[in-house]
CSV table of C-alpha atoms and ligand atoms in Angstrom, one decimal:
chain,number,residue,atom,x,y,z
B,3,UNK,CA,77.4,-25.0,143.6
B,4,UNK,CA,75.3,-23.1,146.1
B,5,UNK,CA,72.0,-24.4,147.3
B,6,UNK,CA,70.7,-20.9,148.2
B,7,UNK,CA,71.1,-19.8,144.6
B,8,UNK,CA,69.2,-22.7,143.1
B,9,UNK,CA,65.6,-22.2,142.1
B,10,UNK,CA,63.2,-24.5,144.0
B,11,UNK,CA,63.1,-28.1,145.3
B,12,UNK,CA,63.8,-29.9,142.1
B,13,UNK,CA,67.1,-28.1,141.4
B,14,UNK,CA,68.2,-28.5,145.0
B,15,UNK,CA,67.4,-32.2,144.9
B,16,UNK,CA,69.5,-32.5,141.8
B,17,UNK,CA,72.4,-30.8,143.5
B,18,UNK,CA,72.1,-33.1,146.4
B,19,UNK,CA,72.3,-36.1,144.1
B,20,UNK,CA,75.9,-35.1,143.2
B,21,UNK,CA,76.9,-34.6,146.8
B,22,UNK,CA,75.3,-37.9,147.7
B,23,UNK,CA,77.7,-39.7,145.4
B,24,UNK,CA,80.7,-38.2,147.2
B,25,UNK,CA,79.2,-39.1,150.6
B,26,UNK,CA,78.6,-42.7,149.4
B,27,UNK,CA,82.2,-43.1,148.2
B,28,UNK,CA,83.5,-42.0,151.6
B,29,UNK,CA,81.0,-43.9,153.7
B,30,UNK,CA,82.7,-47.3,153.9
B,31,UNK,CA,86.1,-45.8,154.4
B,32,UNK,CA,85.0,-43.6,157.3
B,33,UNK,CA,83.0,-46.4,158.8
B,34,UNK,CA,86.0,-48.8,158.7
B,35,UNK,CA,88.4,-46.2,160.3
B,36,UNK,CA,85.8,-44.9,162.7
B,37,UNK,CA,86.6,-41.4,161.6
B,38,UNK,CA,84.2,-38.5,161.7
B,39,UNK,CA,83.1,-37.5,158.2
B,40,UNK,CA,84.6,-34.0,158.4
B,41,UNK,CA,84.8,-33.7,154.6
B,42,UNK,CA,81.0,-34.2,154.3
B,43,UNK,CA,80.3,-31.4,156.7
B,44,UNK,CA,82.8,-29.2,154.8
B,45,UNK,CA,80.8,-29.9,151.7
B,46,UNK,CA,77.5,-29.2,153.3
B,47,UNK,CA,78.7,-25.9,154.7
B,48,UNK,CA,80.5,-24.9,151.5
B,49,UNK,CA,77.4,-25.4,149.4
B,50,UNK,CA,75.2,-23.4,151.8
B,51,UNK,CA,73.1,-26.5,152.7
B,52,UNK,CA,73.5,-25.9,156.4
B,53,UNK,CA,71.7,-22.5,156.2
B,54,UNK,CA,68.7,-23.6,154.1
B,55,UNK,CA,66.3,-23.7,157.1
B,56,UNK,CA,67.2,-20.2,158.4
B,57,UNK,CA,64.1,-18.0,158.3
B,58,UNK,CA,63.6,-15.7,155.3
B,59,UNK,CA,63.5,-12.7,157.6
B,60,UNK,CA,67.1,-13.2,158.5
B,61,UNK,CA,68.3,-13.9,154.9
B,62,UNK,CA,67.7,-17.7,154.8
B,63,UNK,CA,65.6,-19.8,152.4
B,64,UNK,CA,63.3,-21.3,155.1
B,65,UNK,CA,62.7,-24.4,153.0
B,66,UNK,CA,59.5,-26.4,153.6
B,67,UNK,CA,59.4,-29.5,155.7
B,68,UNK,CA,58.6,-31.5,152.6
B,69,UNK,CA,61.8,-30.2,150.9
B,70,UNK,CA,63.8,-30.9,154.0
B,71,UNK,CA,62.8,-34.5,154.3
B,72,UNK,CA,63.5,-35.1,150.5
B,73,UNK,CA,67.0,-33.6,150.8
B,74,UNK,CA,67.8,-35.4,154.1
B,75,UNK,CA,66.6,-38.7,152.5
B,76,UNK,CA,69.2,-38.2,149.7
B,77,UNK,CA,72.0,-37.4,152.1
B,78,UNK,CA,71.2,-40.7,153.9
B,79,UNK,CA,71.3,-42.6,150.7
B,80,UNK,CA,75.0,-41.6,150.6
B,81,UNK,CA,75.8,-41.7,154.3
B,82,UNK,CA,73.3,-42.3,157.1
B,83,UNK,CA,75.5,-40.8,159.9
B,84,UNK,CA,75.9,-37.6,158.0
B,85,UNK,CA,72.2,-37.4,157.4
B,86,UNK,CA,71.2,-38.0,161.0
B,87,UNK,CA,73.8,-35.5,162.2
B,88,UNK,CA,73.0,-32.6,159.9
B,89,UNK,CA,69.3,-33.4,160.3
B,90,UNK,CA,69.4,-32.4,163.9
B,91,UNK,CA,71.0,-29.1,163.0
B,92,UNK,CA,68.6,-28.4,160.1
B,93,UNK,CA,65.6,-29.4,162.1
B,94,UNK,CA,66.5,-27.3,165.2
B,95,UNK,CA,66.9,-24.2,163.1
B,96,UNK,CA,63.7,-24.9,161.2
B,97,UNK,CA,61.8,-25.4,164.5
B,98,UNK,CA,63.1,-22.1,165.9
B,99,UNK,CA,62.3,-20.3,162.6
B,100,UNK,CA,58.7,-21.6,162.8
B,101,UNK,CA,57.9,-21.3,166.5
B,102,UNK,CA,60.1,-18.3,167.5
B,103,UNK,CA,60.6,-19.8,171.0
B,104,UNK,CA,63.6,-17.7,171.9
B,105,UNK,CA,64.4,-14.1,172.5
B,106,UNK,CA,64.3,-12.6,169.0
B,107,UNK,CA,67.7,-10.9,169.1
B,108,UNK,CA,69.4,-14.1,170.2
B,109,UNK,CA,67.6,-16.0,167.5
B,110,UNK,CA,68.8,-13.4,165.0
B,111,UNK,CA,72.4,-13.8,166.3
B,112,UNK,CA,72.1,-17.6,165.8
B,113,UNK,CA,70.8,-17.2,162.3
B,114,UNK,CA,73.8,-15.0,161.4
B,115,UNK,CA,76.2,-17.5,162.8
B,116,UNK,CA,74.5,-20.4,160.9
B,117,UNK,CA,74.8,-18.4,157.7
B,118,UNK,CA,78.5,-18.2,158.4
B,119,UNK,CA,78.6,-22.0,158.8
B,120,UNK,CA,77.9,-22.6,162.5
B,121,UNK,CA,76.5,-26.0,163.4
B,122,UNK,CA,74.1,-26.6,166.4
B,123,UNK,CA,72.6,-29.6,168.2
B,124,UNK,CA,70.7,-30.4,171.3
B,125,UNK,CA,72.4,-32.3,174.1
B,126,UNK,CA,69.5,-33.6,176.2
B,127,UNK,CA,70.2,-37.3,176.9
B,128,UNK,CA,72.0,-38.2,180.2
B,129,UNK,CA,73.3,-41.5,181.7
B,130,UNK,CA,70.8,-41.1,184.5
B,131,UNK,CA,67.7,-40.2,182.5
B,132,UNK,CA,67.9,-42.3,179.4
B,133,UNK,CA,65.8,-40.9,176.6
B,134,UNK,CA,64.5,-37.4,177.6
B,135,UNK,CA,61.2,-38.2,175.9
B,136,UNK,CA,60.4,-40.4,178.9
B,137,UNK,CA,60.2,-37.4,181.2
B,138,UNK,CA,63.3,-37.9,183.3
B,139,UNK,CA,64.7,-34.9,185.1
B,140,UNK,CA,68.1,-33.7,183.9
B,141,UNK,CA,70.9,-34.2,186.5
B,142,UNK,CA,72.7,-31.4,184.8
B,143,UNK,CA,72.2,-28.4,187.0
B,144,UNK,CA,72.2,-24.6,186.5
B,145,UNK,CA,72.7,-22.3,189.4
B,146,UNK,CA,72.1,-18.5,189.2
B,147,UNK,CA,74.8,-16.2,190.5
B,148,UNK,CA,73.9,-12.6,189.9
B,149,UNK,CA,73.4,-12.2,186.1
B,150,UNK,CA,75.0,-15.5,185.2
B,151,UNK,CA,74.3,-19.2,185.4
B,152,UNK,CA,76.8,-21.9,186.4
B,153,UNK,CA,76.2,-25.2,184.6
B,154,UNK,CA,77.5,-28.6,185.7
B,155,UNK,CA,76.7,-32.1,184.2
B,156,UNK,CA,77.3,-34.8,181.7
B,157,UNK,CA,75.4,-35.4,178.5
B,158,UNK,CA,75.6,-38.6,176.4
B,159,UNK,CA,74.8,-39.1,172.7
B,160,UNK,CA,75.8,-35.6,171.7
B,161,UNK,CA,75.7,-36.1,167.9
B,162,UNK,CA,78.1,-34.0,165.9
B,163,UNK,CA,80.2,-33.3,168.9
B,164,UNK,CA,83.4,-33.0,166.8
B,165,UNK,CA,82.0,-30.1,164.7
B,166,UNK,CA,79.4,-28.4,166.9
B,167,UNK,CA,79.7,-24.6,167.4
B,168,UNK,CA,76.7,-24.4,169.7
B,169,UNK,CA,75.1,-26.8,172.1
B,170,UNK,CA,71.5,-26.6,173.4
B,171,UNK,CA,71.8,-28.1,176.9
B,172,UNK,CA,68.9,-29.0,179.1
B,173,UNK,CA,69.4,-28.5,182.8
B,174,UNK,CA,67.5,-28.4,186.0
B,175,UNK,CA,67.4,-24.9,187.6
B,176,UNK,CA,68.6,-25.3,191.2
B,177,UNK,CA,66.5,-22.5,192.6
B,178,UNK,CA,63.1,-23.5,191.1
B,179,UNK,CA,63.5,-27.2,190.0
B,180,UNK,CA,62.3,-26.0,186.5
B,181,UNK,CA,63.9,-27.5,183.4
B,182,UNK,CA,65.4,-25.1,180.9
B,183,UNK,CA,67.4,-25.0,177.7
B,184,UNK,CA,70.7,-23.1,177.6
B,185,UNK,CA,72.5,-22.1,174.5
B,186,UNK,CA,76.2,-22.7,175.0
B,187,UNK,CA,79.0,-21.9,172.6
B,188,UNK,CA,81.8,-24.4,172.1
B,189,UNK,CA,84.3,-21.8,173.2
B,190,UNK,CA,82.8,-21.7,176.8
B,191,UNK,CA,85.3,-22.4,179.5
B,192,UNK,CA,84.7,-25.7,181.3
B,193,UNK,CA,83.1,-27.4,178.3
B,194,UNK,CA,84.8,-30.4,176.8
B,195,UNK,CA,84.1,-33.5,174.8
B,196,UNK,CA,84.9,-37.0,176.0
B,197,UNK,CA,85.3,-39.3,173.0
B,198,UNK,CA,83.0,-42.1,174.2
B,199,UNK,CA,81.1,-43.0,171.0
B,200,UNK,CA,81.8,-46.7,170.4
B,201,UNK,CA,78.5,-47.6,168.8
B,202,UNK,CA,78.5,-50.1,165.9
B,203,UNK,CA,75.6,-48.2,164.4
B,204,UNK,CA,75.8,-44.7,163.0
B,205,UNK,CA,79.6,-44.7,163.7
B,206,UNK,CA,80.1,-41.5,161.9
B,207,UNK,CA,77.8,-39.4,164.0
B,208,UNK,CA,80.5,-38.6,166.6
B,209,UNK,CA,77.8,-38.8,169.4
B,210,UNK,CA,80.3,-38.4,172.2
B,211,UNK,CA,79.8,-37.2,175.8
B,212,UNK,CA,79.6,-33.6,176.6
B,213,UNK,CA,81.1,-32.6,179.9
B,214,UNK,CA,80.2,-29.3,181.6
B,215,UNK,CA,82.3,-28.2,184.6
B,216,UNK,CA,81.4,-24.9,186.0
B,217,UNK,CA,80.4,-23.5,182.6
B,218,UNK,CA,79.3,-19.9,183.1
B,219,UNK,CA,76.8,-18.2,180.7
B,220,UNK,CA,75.0,-14.9,180.8
B,221,UNK,CA,71.3,-14.9,181.8
B,222,UNK,CA,70.2,-14.3,178.2
B,223,UNK,CA,71.5,-17.7,177.2
B,224,UNK,CA,68.8,-19.4,179.2
B,225,UNK,CA,66.7,-19.6,176.0
B,226,UNK,CA,63.6,-21.5,177.0
B,227,UNK,CA,61.9,-23.0,180.0
B,228,UNK,CA,60.4,-26.4,179.2
B,229,UNK,CA,57.5,-28.5,180.3
B,230,UNK,CA,54.7,-25.9,180.8
B,231,UNK,CA,52.9,-26.2,177.5
B,232,UNK,CA,52.5,-30.0,177.4
B,233,UNK,CA,53.7,-32.1,174.5
B,234,UNK,CA,54.3,-30.1,171.4
B,235,UNK,CA,54.1,-31.4,167.8
B,236,UNK,CA,57.5,-31.3,166.2
B,237,UNK,CA,57.4,-31.5,162.5
B,238,UNK,CA,61.1,-31.1,162.2
B,239,UNK,CA,61.7,-34.6,163.8
B,240,UNK,CA,60.6,-36.0,160.4
B,241,UNK,CA,64.3,-35.7,159.5
B,242,UNK,CA,64.6,-39.0,161.5
B,243,UNK,CA,62.3,-41.2,159.3
B,244,UNK,CA,63.7,-39.5,156.2
B,245,UNK,CA,67.2,-40.7,157.3
B,246,UNK,CA,66.2,-44.3,157.7
B,247,UNK,CA,64.2,-44.3,154.5
B,248,UNK,CA,67.3,-43.1,152.7
B,249,UNK,CA,69.4,-45.8,154.1
B,250,UNK,CA,66.8,-48.4,153.1
B,251,UNK,CA,66.7,-47.0,149.6
B,252,UNK,CA,70.4,-47.3,149.3
B,253,UNK,CA,70.1,-51.0,150.4
B,254,UNK,CA,67.4,-51.6,147.7
B,255,UNK,CA,69.6,-50.0,145.1
B,256,UNK,CA,72.6,-52.2,146.1
B,257,UNK,CA,70.4,-55.3,146.1
B,258,UNK,CA,69.1,-54.6,142.6
B,259,UNK,CA,72.5,-53.9,141.1
B,260,UNK,CA,73.9,-57.0,142.7
B,261,UNK,CA,71.1,-59.1,141.3
B,262,UNK,CA,71.6,-57.7,137.8
B,263,UNK,CA,75.2,-58.7,137.8
B,264,UNK,CA,75.4,-61.9,139.8
B,265,UNK,CA,75.2,-64.9,137.6
B,266,UNK,CA,76.0,-68.3,139.2
B,267,UNK,CA,76.4,-71.1,136.8
B,268,UNK,CA,73.3,-72.9,138.0
B,269,UNK,CA,71.2,-70.5,135.9
B,270,UNK,CA,71.3,-68.7,132.5
B,271,UNK,CA,71.4,-65.0,133.0
B,272,UNK,CA,71.5,-63.3,136.4
B,273,UNK,CA,69.5,-63.8,139.6
B,274,UNK,CA,67.4,-60.7,138.8
B,275,UNK,CA,65.1,-62.9,136.7
B,276,UNK,CA,64.5,-65.5,139.4
B,277,UNK,CA,61.0,-65.4,141.0
B,278,UNK,CA,62.3,-65.7,144.6
B,279,UNK,CA,64.5,-62.7,144.1
B,280,UNK,CA,61.8,-60.6,142.3
B,281,UNK,CA,59.4,-61.5,145.1
B,282,UNK,CA,61.8,-59.9,147.7
B,283,UNK,CA,62.5,-56.9,145.5
B,284,UNK,CA,58.8,-56.3,145.1
B,285,UNK,CA,58.3,-56.6,148.8
B,286,UNK,CA,61.1,-54.0,149.4
B,287,UNK,CA,59.4,-51.7,147.0
B,288,UNK,CA,56.1,-52.0,148.7
B,289,UNK,CA,57.7,-51.0,152.1
B,290,UNK,CA,59.5,-48.1,150.5
B,291,UNK,CA,56.7,-46.8,148.4
B,292,UNK,CA,54.3,-46.8,151.4
B,293,UNK,CA,56.9,-45.0,153.5
B,294,UNK,CA,57.5,-42.3,150.9
B,295,UNK,CA,53.8,-41.6,150.5
B,296,UNK,CA,53.2,-41.5,154.2
B,297,UNK,CA,56.3,-39.3,155.0
B,298,UNK,CA,55.7,-36.9,152.2
B,299,UNK,CA,52.0,-36.5,152.8
B,300,UNK,CA,52.4,-35.7,156.5
B,301,UNK,CA,55.3,-33.3,155.8
B,302,UNK,CA,53.1,-31.5,153.3
B,303,UNK,CA,50.2,-31.5,155.8
B,304,UNK,CA,52.5,-29.8,158.2
B,305,UNK,CA,53.6,-27.2,155.7
B,306,UNK,CA,50.0,-26.4,154.8
B,307,UNK,CA,48.7,-26.1,158.4
B,308,UNK,CA,48.6,-23.2,160.8
B,309,UNK,CA,50.1,-23.5,164.3
B,310,UNK,CA,46.8,-24.7,165.8
B,311,UNK,CA,46.3,-27.5,163.3
B,312,UNK,CA,50.0,-28.5,163.5
B,313,UNK,CA,49.5,-29.3,167.2
B,314,UNK,CA,46.8,-31.8,166.2
B,315,UNK,CA,49.3,-33.7,164.0
B,316,UNK,CA,51.1,-35.3,167.0
B,317,UNK,CA,49.6,-38.8,166.2
B,318,UNK,CA,50.5,-38.6,162.5
B,319,UNK,CA,54.1,-37.5,163.2
B,320,UNK,CA,54.6,-40.3,165.6
B,321,UNK,CA,53.0,-42.8,163.3
B,322,UNK,CA,55.2,-41.8,160.3
B,323,UNK,CA,58.4,-42.2,162.4
B,324,UNK,CA,57.2,-45.7,163.7
B,325,UNK,CA,56.0,-46.9,160.3
B,326,UNK,CA,58.9,-45.6,158.2
B,327,UNK,CA,61.7,-46.7,160.6
B,328,UNK,CA,60.3,-50.2,161.0
B,329,UNK,CA,59.7,-50.5,157.2
B,330,UNK,CA,63.3,-49.4,156.6
B,331,UNK,CA,64.6,-52.2,159.0
B,332,UNK,CA,62.5,-54.7,157.1
B,333,UNK,CA,63.6,-53.4,153.7
B,334,UNK,CA,67.3,-53.7,154.6
B,335,UNK,CA,66.7,-57.2,155.9
B,336,UNK,CA,65.1,-58.2,152.6
B,337,UNK,CA,67.9,-56.6,150.6
B,338,UNK,CA,70.4,-58.7,152.5
B,339,UNK,CA,68.3,-61.9,151.8
B,340,UNK,CA,68.4,-61.0,148.1
B,341,UNK,CA,72.2,-60.7,148.1
B,342,UNK,CA,72.8,-63.7,150.4
B,343,UNK,CA,76.0,-64.3,152.5
B,344,UNK,CA,78.0,-61.7,150.6
B,345,UNK,CA,75.8,-59.1,152.4
B,346,UNK,CA,77.7,-60.0,155.6
B,347,UNK,CA,81.1,-59.2,154.1
B,348,UNK,CA,82.9,-56.3,155.8
B,349,UNK,CA,83.3,-54.9,152.3
B,350,UNK,CA,79.5,-54.8,151.6
B,351,UNK,CA,77.7,-51.6,152.3
B,352,UNK,CA,74.7,-53.7,153.3
B,353,UNK,CA,76.2,-54.7,156.6
B,354,UNK,CA,76.6,-51.0,157.4
B,355,UNK,CA,73.0,-50.2,156.4
B,356,UNK,CA,72.0,-53.1,158.6
B,357,UNK,CA,73.8,-51.7,161.6
B,358,UNK,CA,72.8,-48.0,160.8
B,359,UNK,CA,69.1,-48.6,160.3
B,360,UNK,CA,68.7,-50.2,163.8
B,361,UNK,CA,69.5,-46.8,165.4
B,362,UNK,CA,66.1,-45.5,164.3
B,363,UNK,CA,64.5,-47.6,167.0
B,364,UNK,CA,66.3,-45.5,169.6
B,365,UNK,CA,65.6,-42.1,168.2
B,366,UNK,CA,62.5,-40.2,169.3
B,367,UNK,CA,59.6,-40.9,169.5
B,368,UNK,CA,60.1,-44.5,170.8
B,369,UNK,CA,57.8,-47.1,169.3
B,370,UNK,CA,55.9,-48.0,172.5
B,371,UNK,CA,55.2,-44.3,173.3
B,372,UNK,CA,53.8,-43.9,169.7
B,373,UNK,CA,51.5,-46.9,170.0
B,374,UNK,CA,50.3,-45.6,173.3
B,375,UNK,CA,49.6,-42.2,171.8
B,376,UNK,CA,47.8,-43.8,168.9
B,377,UNK,CA,45.6,-45.8,171.2
B,378,UNK,CA,44.7,-42.6,173.1
B,379,UNK,CA,44.0,-40.8,169.9
B,380,UNK,CA,41.7,-43.6,168.6
B,381,UNK,CA,39.8,-43.7,171.8
B,382,UNK,CA,39.3,-39.9,171.9
B,383,UNK,CA,38.2,-39.8,168.2
B,384,UNK,CA,35.6,-42.6,169.0
B,385,UNK,CA,34.2,-40.5,172.0
B,386,UNK,CA,33.4,-37.5,169.8
V,11,LIG,C1,72.6,-42.5,166.7
V,11,LIG,C2,72.0,-41.8,167.8
V,11,LIG,C3,72.1,-40.4,167.9
V,11,LIG,C4,71.6,-39.7,169.0
V,11,LIG,N1,71.7,-38.3,169.0
V,11,LIG,C5,71.3,-37.6,170.1
V,11,LIG,C6,71.5,-36.2,170.2
V,11,LIG,O1,72.1,-35.6,169.4
V,11,LIG,N2,71.1,-35.6,171.4
V,11,LIG,C7,70.5,-36.2,172.4
V,11,LIG,O2,70.2,-35.6,173.4
V,11,LIG,N3,70.3,-37.6,172.3
V,11,LIG,C8,70.7,-38.3,171.2
V,11,LIG,N4,70.4,-39.6,171.1
V,11,LIG,C9,69.8,-40.3,172.3
V,11,LIG,C10,68.4,-40.7,172.0
V,11,LIG,O3,67.6,-39.6,171.9
V,11,LIG,C11,68.0,-41.5,173.3
V,11,LIG,O4,68.0,-40.7,174.4
V,11,LIG,C12,68.9,-42.7,173.5
V,11,LIG,O5,69.0,-43.5,172.3
V,11,LIG,C13,68.5,-43.6,174.6
V,11,LIG,O6,67.2,-44.1,174.3
V,11,LIG,P1,66.8,-45.5,174.9
V,11,LIG,O7,65.4,-45.7,174.6
V,11,LIG,O8,67.8,-46.6,174.6
V,11,LIG,O9,67.1,-45.3,176.5
V,11,LIG,P2,66.4,-45.4,177.8
V,11,LIG,O10,65.4,-44.3,178.0
V,11,LIG,O11,67.4,-45.6,178.9
V,11,LIG,O12,65.6,-46.8,177.7
V,11,LIG,C14,66.2,-48.1,177.6
V,11,LIG,C15,65.1,-49.1,177.7
V,11,LIG,O13,64.4,-49.0,178.9
V,11,LIG,C16,63.0,-48.9,178.8
V,11,LIG,N5,62.6,-47.6,179.5
V,11,LIG,C17,63.3,-46.7,180.1
V,11,LIG,N6,62.6,-45.8,180.7
V,11,LIG,C18,61.3,-46.1,180.5
V,11,LIG,C19,60.1,-45.5,180.9
V,11,LIG,N7,60.0,-44.4,181.6
V,11,LIG,N8,58.9,-46.1,180.4
V,11,LIG,C20,59.0,-47.2,179.7
V,11,LIG,N9,60.1,-47.9,179.3
V,11,LIG,C21,61.3,-47.3,179.7
V,11,LIG,C22,62.7,-48.9,177.3
V,11,LIG,O14,62.2,-50.2,177.0
V,11,LIG,C23,64.0,-48.7,176.6
V,11,LIG,O15,64.1,-49.6,175.5
V,11,LIG,C24,70.9,-40.3,170.0
V,11,LIG,C25,70.8,-41.7,170.0
V,11,LIG,C26,71.3,-42.4,168.9
V,11,LIG,C27,71.1,-43.9,168.8
């Protein structure tokens, strides 16, 4: 099975359906042991999934945002941690393919590496800044010495740390106080991972600390200076709501299967026929259906727009993340109410969905920032 050889979205979605089953089987076991889901990542690489967003110019499929969110949603139905983790990688490559922010030869080099199975993610969060979306200045520093940069600092929440081949590290340039992104290979001397990830949510993301001690990189690995062009619209971040929608859909599916088979002796048949149960299943469906339509339509809007129009989609992109993530939390809660106390059993996948889905609140953009942006947008529209 190779994703790149399949024709179109439908075939690739079908292919992901079968991988999803494997991820789902492994999810509880990995979650209990706290192990990183290495096997899932081997599968994603082996099947060519991890190269699907590479640009066509460099031999990739450059799949649409719509297709990406559909595929990511399916991965999350099997295992939320795997979906969030690979979503960063897929999205970063998609974003670079679309915006060409880096020197072209370096980008081409990265594409070749990704086609060989390399995995990348951004390490932006730090203990002293909190979420980088709040505008904090990195305490990680980069100092120029001749034609090289020396980088020192600590990053937290470095998702996929156990399998990353490349890290995009934000740092403050000592000489100018500007903020820049550096591309750093795992093999760089002075780079190490400290296994700090003890979260009860998204346990399998391996979001450990990245330590940089006198890491030296060539000048060309300063790939991008940040902060000059204002806030950019980032369609690729829709992999985040897709992840939480997928988790909620898995919760819905579990609740329905449970209700079809659970038959206490106070009733004839199973609880699926009870009005109180059907009410909740209907409410879950309302949340999920609304989320799917909102997510897919904004992803398609992104795909159909030119760069100029895409920048105008900032309010929509934030609104989708806010709406879908909060709906997913509500849907998982309702699914647990359908199942009752058994949903709290350590053996039930619902308690994992419950913990995992909460992480969405702490992925960007944050809810309060989105609401603020929407208020600004509404006021501006009114003025016109
Ligand atoms: C599962 C998971 C995976 C992640 N993966 C990555 C990754 O791969 N790479 C990466 O770089 N990061 C990653 N992150 C980190 C993420 O992007 C956030 O930086 C992190 O979750 C911290 O966000 P926060 O809102 O809790 O933190 P903080 O910004 O510290 O905020 C804590 C609280 O303080 C308040 N607050 C703080 N500052 C302000 C302010 N200026 N204005 C208003 N309120 C404020 C808010 O109410 C907030 O709730 C990941 C996070 C999670 C949960």
